[in-house]
CSV table of C-alpha atoms and ligand atoms in Angstrom, one decimal:
chain,number,residue,atom,x,y,z
A,1,MET,CA,-0.1,0.2,0.0
A,2,THR,CA,1.1,3.5,-0.7
A,3,GLU,CA,1.6,5.9,2.2
A,4,ILE,CA,-1.5,7.5,1.4
A,5,SER,CA,-4.0,4.5,0.7
A,6,ARG,CA,-2.4,3.4,4.1
A,7,MET,CA,-3.3,6.4,5.9
A,8,ALA,CA,-6.4,6.5,4.3
A,9,SER,CA,-7.3,3.0,5.6
A,10,LYS,CA,-6.3,3.3,8.9
A,11,ALA,CA,-8.3,6.8,8.9
A,12,LEU,CA,-11.4,4.6,7.9
A,13,LEU,CA,-10.5,1.7,10.5
A,14,VAL,CA,-10.8,4.9,12.9
A,15,ALA,CA,-14.1,6.2,11.7
A,16,ALA,CA,-15.8,2.7,11.5
A,17,THR,CA,-14.4,1.9,15.2
A,18,LEU,CA,-15.4,5.1,16.9
A,19,PRO,CA,-19.0,5.4,18.1
A,20,SER,CA,-21.0,7.7,15.7
A,21,ALA,CA,-22.8,9.6,18.4
A,22,LEU,CA,-22.0,10.0,21.9
A,23,ALA,CA,-24.2,12.3,23.7
A,24,TRP,CA,-27.3,14.4,23.5
A,25,GLY,CA,-26.6,16.7,20.7
A,26,PRO,CA,-25.9,20.1,21.2
A,27,LEU,CA,-29.6,21.2,21.1
A,28,GLY,CA,-30.3,18.9,24.2
A,29,HIS,CA,-27.4,20.0,26.2
A,30,GLU,CA,-28.4,23.7,25.5
A,31,THR,CA,-31.7,23.3,26.6
A,32,VAL,CA,-30.8,21.3,29.9
A,33,ALA,CA,-28.7,24.4,30.5
A,34,LEU,CA,-31.6,26.7,29.5
A,35,VAL,CA,-33.7,25.1,31.8
A,36,ALA,CA,-31.3,25.6,34.8
A,37,THR,CA,-30.6,28.9,33.7
A,38,GLU,CA,-34.1,30.0,34.8
A,39,PHE,CA,-33.8,28.2,37.7
A,40,VAL,CA,-30.8,29.1,39.2
A,41,LEU,CA,-30.3,31.5,42.4
A,42,PRO,CA,-28.9,35.2,41.6
A,43,GLU,CA,-26.1,34.3,43.5
A,44,THR,CA,-25.4,31.0,41.7
A,45,ARG,CA,-25.4,32.9,38.3
A,46,ALA,CA,-23.3,35.7,39.7
A,47,PHE,CA,-21.0,32.8,40.9
A,48,PHE,CA,-20.7,31.0,37.6
A,49,GLN,CA,-20.6,33.9,35.2
A,50,GLU,CA,-17.5,34.4,36.8
A,51,VAL,CA,-16.1,31.0,36.7
A,52,LEU,CA,-16.8,31.0,32.8
A,53,GLY,CA,-15.8,34.2,32.6
A,54,ASP,CA,-19.3,35.1,30.7
A,55,ASN,CA,-21.5,37.9,31.8
A,56,SER,CA,-24.4,37.2,29.5
A,57,SER,CA,-27.6,36.4,31.6
A,58,THR,CA,-29.5,34.1,29.2
A,59,ASP,CA,-26.5,32.2,27.8
A,60,TYR,CA,-23.6,31.7,29.9
A,61,LEU,CA,-24.7,28.0,30.6
A,62,ALA,CA,-25.9,27.1,27.2
A,63,ALA,CA,-22.7,28.7,25.4
A,64,VAL,CA,-20.5,26.2,27.1
A,65,ALA,CA,-23.1,23.0,27.5
A,66,SER,CA,-21.8,20.9,24.7
A,67,TRP,CA,-18.3,21.9,25.1
A,68,ALA,CA,-17.1,18.6,26.8
A,69,ASP,CA,-18.0,16.7,23.4
A,70,ASP,CA,-15.2,18.8,21.5
A,71,TRP,CA,-12.7,18.6,24.1
A,72,LYS,CA,-12.7,14.9,24.7
A,73,LYS,CA,-11.6,14.6,20.9
A,74,THR,CA,-8.8,16.8,21.6
A,75,ASP,CA,-5.2,15.4,23.4
A,76,GLU,CA,-5.6,17.2,26.2
A,77,GLY,CA,-9.4,15.9,26.8
A,78,ALA,CA,-9.2,12.7,25.5
A,79,PHE,CA,-8.6,11.1,29.1
A,80,SER,CA,-12.4,12.3,29.7
A,81,TYR,CA,-14.0,10.0,26.7
A,82,ASN,CA,-15.4,7.6,29.3
A,83,TYR,CA,-16.8,10.1,31.5
A,84,HIS,CA,-19.8,11.0,29.2
A,85,PHE,CA,-21.7,7.2,30.0
A,86,ILE,CA,-21.9,4.4,32.1
A,87,ASP,CA,-22.0,1.0,30.2
A,88,ALA,CA,-24.5,-0.6,32.4
A,89,LEU,CA,-23.9,-4.2,31.8
A,90,ASP,CA,-27.6,-5.3,32.6
A,91,GLU,CA,-30.0,-7.2,29.7
A,92,PRO,CA,-32.5,-5.3,28.3
A,93,PRO,CA,-35.4,-5.3,28.0
A,94,THR,CA,-35.9,-8.3,30.5
A,95,SER,CA,-33.7,-6.7,33.0
A,96,CYS,CA,-32.7,-2.8,33.5
A,97,ASN,CA,-30.0,-1.9,36.5
A,98,VAL,CA,-26.9,-0.2,37.0
A,99,ASP,CA,-24.2,-1.5,39.2
A,100,LEU,CA,-21.7,1.0,39.8
A,101,GLU,CA,-18.9,-1.6,40.6
A,102,ARG,CA,-19.6,-3.2,38.1
A,103,ASP,CA,-20.2,-0.7,35.4
A,104,CYS,CA,-18.1,2.3,36.1
A,105,GLY,CA,-14.8,0.7,36.8
A,106,GLU,CA,-11.4,1.9,37.3
A,107,SER,CA,-11.6,4.0,33.8
A,108,GLY,CA,-14.5,6.3,35.4
A,109,CYS,CA,-18.0,6.7,34.2
A,110,VAL,CA,-20.5,9.6,33.9
A,111,VAL,CA,-21.4,9.2,37.8
A,112,SER,CA,-17.9,9.2,38.9
A,113,ALA,CA,-17.0,11.9,37.0
A,114,LEU,CA,-20.0,14.1,37.7
A,115,ALA,CA,-19.3,13.4,41.5
A,116,ASN,CA,-15.3,14.4,40.8
A,117,TYR,CA,-15.6,17.6,39.3
A,118,THR,CA,-18.5,18.7,41.4
A,119,THR,CA,-16.3,17.9,44.5
A,120,HIS,CA,-13.8,20.0,42.9
A,121,LEU,CA,-15.8,22.9,42.5
A,122,VAL,CA,-16.3,22.8,46.3
A,123,GLN,CA,-13.1,22.2,47.4
A,124,SER,CA,-11.5,25.2,45.9
A,125,GLU,CA,-8.1,24.0,44.9
A,126,LEU,CA,-8.5,24.5,41.5
A,127,ASN,CA,-6.4,27.0,39.5
A,128,ARG,CA,-8.7,29.5,37.5
A,129,GLU,CA,-8.6,27.3,34.1
A,130,GLU,CA,-9.4,24.0,36.0
A,131,ARG,CA,-12.2,25.9,37.6
A,132,GLU,CA,-13.5,26.6,34.7
A,133,ILE,CA,-13.3,23.1,32.9
A,134,ALA,CA,-14.9,21.5,35.6
A,135,ALA,CA,-17.7,23.7,35.6
A,136,LYS,CA,-17.9,23.0,32.1
A,137,LEU,CA,-18.0,19.4,32.7
A,138,VAL,CA,-20.4,19.4,35.0
A,139,ILE,CA,-23.0,21.2,33.4
A,140,HIS,CA,-22.5,18.8,30.3
A,141,PHE,CA,-22.6,15.6,32.3
A,142,ALA,CA,-25.6,16.4,34.0
A,143,GLY,CA,-27.5,16.0,30.3
A,144,ASP,CA,-25.1,13.2,29.2
A,145,ILE,CA,-26.7,11.1,32.5
A,146,GLY,CA,-30.3,11.7,31.5
A,147,GLN,CA,-29.9,10.2,28.2
A,148,PRO,CA,-31.3,6.6,28.7
A,149,LEU,CA,-28.6,5.2,26.1
A,150,HIS,CA,-25.9,7.2,28.1
A,151,CYS,CA,-26.6,4.5,30.7
A,152,GLU,CA,-26.5,1.3,28.7
A,153,ASN,CA,-24.0,-1.0,27.8
A,154,LEU,CA,-25.9,-2.8,25.0
A,155,ALA,CA,-24.8,-2.7,21.3
A,156,ARG,CA,-22.5,0.1,22.8
A,157,GLY,CA,-25.3,1.9,24.2
A,158,GLY,CA,-27.2,1.5,21.0
A,159,ASN,CA,-24.8,2.7,18.5
A,160,ASP,CA,-24.5,-0.8,17.1
A,161,ILE,CA,-28.2,-0.6,16.1
A,162,ALA,CA,-28.9,0.2,12.9
A,163,VAL,CA,-32.5,2.0,12.6
A,164,THR,CA,-34.0,3.8,9.9
A,165,PHE,CA,-35.5,7.5,10.8
A,166,ASP,CA,-37.6,9.5,8.3
A,167,GLY,CA,-36.1,7.6,5.7
A,168,GLU,CA,-32.3,8.2,6.6
A,169,ALA,CA,-30.0,5.3,7.7
A,170,THR,CA,-28.8,5.9,11.3
A,171,ASN,CA,-28.2,4.2,14.6
A,172,LEU,CA,-30.6,3.7,17.6
A,173,HIS,CA,-28.4,6.2,19.9
A,174,SER,CA,-28.1,9.0,17.2
A,175,VAL,CA,-31.9,8.6,17.1
A,176,TRP,CA,-31.9,9.5,20.9
A,177,ASP,CA,-29.3,11.9,21.1
A,178,TYR,CA,-30.7,14.1,18.3
A,179,ASN,CA,-33.7,13.0,15.9
A,180,ILE,CA,-36.3,12.9,18.5
A,181,PRO,CA,-35.1,16.4,20.2
A,182,GLU,CA,-34.9,17.8,16.5
A,183,ALA,CA,-38.6,16.3,16.2
A,184,ILE,CA,-39.9,17.6,18.9
A,185,THR,CA,-38.5,21.5,18.1
A,186,ASN,CA,-38.6,21.3,14.6
A,187,GLY,CA,-34.9,22.4,14.5
A,188,SER,CA,-31.6,22.4,16.0
A,189,THR,CA,-30.2,25.9,16.6
A,190,ARG,CA,-29.9,27.9,19.9
A,191,ALA,CA,-33.3,29.4,19.1
A,192,ASP,CA,-34.8,26.1,19.2
A,193,ALA,CA,-33.2,25.1,22.1
A,194,HIS,CA,-34.5,28.6,23.9
A,195,ALA,CA,-38.0,27.8,22.2
A,196,TRP,CA,-37.9,24.6,24.1
A,197,ALA,CA,-36.6,25.8,27.0
A,198,ALA,CA,-39.3,28.0,27.4
A,199,ASP,CA,-42.0,25.1,27.0
A,200,LEU,CA,-40.3,23.1,29.4
A,201,ILE,CA,-39.8,25.8,31.9
A,202,THR,CA,-44.0,26.6,31.8
A,203,ALA,CA,-44.4,22.5,32.4
A,204,ILE,CA,-42.6,23.2,35.3
A,205,ARG,CA,-43.4,26.1,36.8
A,206,ALA,CA,-47.2,25.7,36.0
A,207,GLY,CA,-47.9,22.6,34.2
A,208,PRO,CA,-47.6,18.9,34.4
A,209,TYR,CA,-44.1,19.0,36.1
A,210,ARG,CA,-44.8,21.3,38.7
A,211,CYS,CA,-45.8,18.6,41.0
A,212,LYS,CA,-42.7,16.9,40.6
A,213,THR,CA,-39.7,19.0,40.8
A,214,ARG,CA,-39.4,18.5,44.7
A,215,ASN,CA,-39.0,14.9,44.5
A,216,TRP,CA,-36.6,15.3,41.6
A,217,VAL,CA,-34.4,17.1,43.7
A,218,ALA,CA,-35.0,15.1,46.7
A,219,GLY,CA,-31.6,14.4,48.7
A,220,LEU,CA,-29.6,16.4,46.3
A,221,ARG,CA,-26.4,17.5,48.5
A,222,VAL,CA,-23.0,17.8,47.2
A,223,ASP,CA,-21.3,16.0,50.1
A,224,ASP,CA,-23.5,12.6,48.9
A,225,ILE,CA,-23.4,13.6,44.8
A,226,GLU,CA,-22.1,10.2,43.9
A,227,ASP,CA,-25.2,8.3,45.4
A,228,VAL,CA,-27.2,11.1,43.7
A,229,ALA,CA,-25.6,10.6,40.6
A,230,LEU,CA,-26.4,6.9,40.5
A,231,ARG,CA,-30.1,7.1,41.3
A,232,TRP,CA,-30.3,9.7,38.0
A,233,ALA,CA,-28.1,6.6,36.0
A,234,ARG,CA,-30.5,4.3,37.3
A,235,GLU,CA,-33.9,6.5,36.2
A,236,SER,CA,-32.2,6.9,32.7
A,237,ASN,CA,-31.4,3.0,32.5
A,238,GLU,CA,-34.6,2.5,33.5
A,239,ASP,CA,-36.1,4.2,30.6
A,240,VAL,CA,-34.1,1.7,28.2
A,241,CYS,CA,-36.2,-1.2,29.4
A,242,THR,CA,-39.5,0.5,29.6
A,243,VAL,CA,-39.1,3.1,26.6
A,244,VAL,CA,-36.5,2.6,24.4
A,245,MET,CA,-36.6,-1.1,23.4
A,246,PRO,CA,-39.6,-2.4,25.5
A,247,GLU,CA,-39.5,-5.4,23.3
A,248,GLY,CA,-36.1,-5.7,22.4
A,249,ALA,CA,-33.7,-4.3,19.8
A,250,GLU,CA,-34.3,-6.4,16.9
A,251,VAL,CA,-37.9,-5.2,16.4
A,252,LEU,CA,-36.2,-1.8,15.8
A,253,GLU,CA,-34.1,-2.6,12.8
A,254,VAL,CA,-37.3,-3.1,11.0
A,255,GLY,CA,-39.4,-0.4,9.8
A,256,ASP,CA,-39.1,3.3,10.5
A,257,LEU,CA,-38.5,5.3,14.1
A,258,GLY,CA,-39.6,8.8,12.8
A,259,GLY,CA,-43.3,7.9,13.3
A,260,GLU,CA,-44.9,6.0,15.9
A,261,TYR,CA,-41.7,4.9,18.1
A,262,ALA,CA,-40.5,9.1,17.9
A,263,GLU,CA,-44.2,10.0,19.1
A,264,GLY,CA,-44.1,7.4,22.1
A,265,ALA,CA,-40.5,8.3,22.9
A,266,LYS,CA,-41.0,12.3,23.0
A,267,GLY,CA,-42.6,12.6,26.3
A,268,THR,CA,-39.7,10.7,28.0
A,269,VAL,CA,-37.3,12.9,26.2
A,270,LYS,CA,-38.8,15.9,27.0
A,271,LEU,CA,-38.9,14.6,30.9
A,272,GLN,CA,-35.5,14.0,31.1
A,273,ILE,CA,-34.3,17.1,29.5
A,274,ALA,CA,-36.7,19.2,31.9
A,275,LYS,CA,-35.7,17.0,34.8
A,276,GLN,CA,-32.3,17.1,34.4
A,277,GLY,CA,-32.4,21.0,33.6
A,278,TYR,CA,-33.9,21.8,37.0
A,279,ARG,CA,-31.6,19.6,38.8
A,280,LEU,CA,-28.5,21.0,37.3
A,281,ALA,CA,-29.5,24.2,38.7
A,282,LYS,CA,-29.9,23.0,42.1
A,283,LEU,CA,-26.6,21.2,41.5
A,284,LEU,CA,-25.4,24.7,40.7
A,285,ASP,CA,-27.0,26.3,43.4
A,286,ALA,CA,-25.3,23.9,45.8
A,287,ILE,CA,-21.9,24.2,44.5
A,288,ALA,CA,-22.4,27.8,45.0
A,289,GLN,CA,-23.5,27.9,48.3
A,290,ALA,CA,-20.9,26.0,49.5
A,291,GLN,CA,-17.9,28.4,48.4
B,301,LIG,C1,-18.5,40.5,34.6
B,301,LIG,O1,-18.8,41.8,35.3
B,301,LIG,C2,-18.2,41.4,36.5
B,301,LIG,C3,-18.8,42.4,37.8
B,301,LIG,O2,-19.7,43.6,37.3
B,301,LIG,C4,-16.7,42.1,36.1
B,301,LIG,O3,-15.8,42.6,37.0
B,301,LIG,C5,-15.8,41.1,35.3
B,301,LIG,O4,-15.1,41.7,34.7
B,301,LIG,C6,-17.3,40.9,34.0
B,301,LIG,N1,-16.4,39.9,33.4
B,301,LIG,C7,-16.5,40.1,31.9
B,301,LIG,C8,-16.1,38.7,31.0
B,301,LIG,O5,-16.9,40.9,31.0
B,302,LIG,C1,-11.2,13.5,38.6
B,302,LIG,O1,-10.5,14.7,38.1
B,302,LIG,C2,-9.4,14.9,38.2
B,302,LIG,C3,-9.1,16.2,37.5
B,302,LIG,O2,-8.9,17.0,38.5
B,302,LIG,C4,-9.0,13.9,36.8
B,302,LIG,O3,-7.6,14.0,36.7
B,302,LIG,C5,-9.4,12.7,36.8
B,302,LIG,O4,-9.5,12.0,35.5
B,302,LIG,C6,-11.1,12.7,37.2
B,302,LIG,N1,-11.5,11.4,37.4
B,302,LIG,C7,-12.9,11.3,37.0
B,302,LIG,C8,-13.5,9.6,37.3
B,302,LIG,O5,-13.8,12.3,37.0
B,303,LIG,C1,-43.2,21.4,15.0
B,303,LIG,O1,-43.8,21.2,13.9
B,303,LIG,C2,-45.2,20.3,14.4
B,303,LIG,C3,-45.6,19.9,13.1
B,303,LIG,O2,-45.5,20.7,11.7
B,303,LIG,C4,-46.1,21.3,15.0
B,303,LIG,O3,-47.0,20.5,15.5
B,303,LIG,C5,-45.5,21.8,16.5
B,303,LIG,O4,-46.0,22.3,17.2
B,303,LIG,C6,-43.9,22.2,15.7
B,303,LIG,N1,-43.1,22.6,17.3
B,303,LIG,C7,-42.6,23.5,17.6
B,303,LIG,C8,-41.9,23.6,18.9
B,303,LIG,O5,-42.7,24.4,17.2
B,304,LIG,ZN1,-21.3,14.1,26.1
């Protein structure tokens, strides 16, 4: 092989072995952040505007919400790759569960990473740049942990389950990261995230989520954050059995998921985004208050 074709085939190999999608897309992360922005205390806002070096009142969290997905692709951030998910070794749809010991491992996972960077932000031994990174990671991981397929090992979190959505070939993980959120908002821009967040904020303040928020953040404390994050991961993982693939993965590989399947999943996606946004607000409050 020539050097060029060797490089080309190596690039292909790398492309083929890397999961094609690894997080709620920017839309999902930005919406989580915008919901959180609405519910943080004024002193929390001031604290994180300072940590993030951004005095915008509306977008200081949303602007950095998906930064971690770019950072993990750099040499500097590559070590954080496993921190975006937890590979629950359960057996959906028969049995869903997360076992921290079994599923997180020494390389770390979204549960241990969310706890780790929260703790770092509370103990203020970090320098300016490290604090900013820790804040961006907490904002991001609070979103990832709410995506059911980030809390599942099967077929690499659904990346290896080939499906069709509105006539386009894709995979189940991407459907949950991108297609369903974009079907909810009819777009993927920051403006779409603002519109979606406004709907979710209304549902939290005066709609169907209103009576649930107390439960969402029950027991949320920074000194118990790993247990809290584990509970969040377990809720997401439970959705894998009940909503993502209640009849197993094979049935999803035939037909198109853009119709009935997406309609059936939208409620869960909205709930997960709203819930994680509200939880992120309370987590950021707790971090700011612990300073
Ligand atoms: C944000 O506002 C604070 C307080 O007014 C100011 O000290 C700081 O320089 C501002 N930061 C940026 C990035 O504009
Ligand atoms: C915890 O944070 C430190 C950086 O402060 C990092 O080196 C380490 O990889 C992190 N571990 C996990 C599991 O997040
Ligand atoms: C998206 O489009 C659908 C169908 O055209 C419509 O029912 C829905 O209200 C739109 N959603 C938003 C958030 O604009
Ligand atoms: Zn991610």
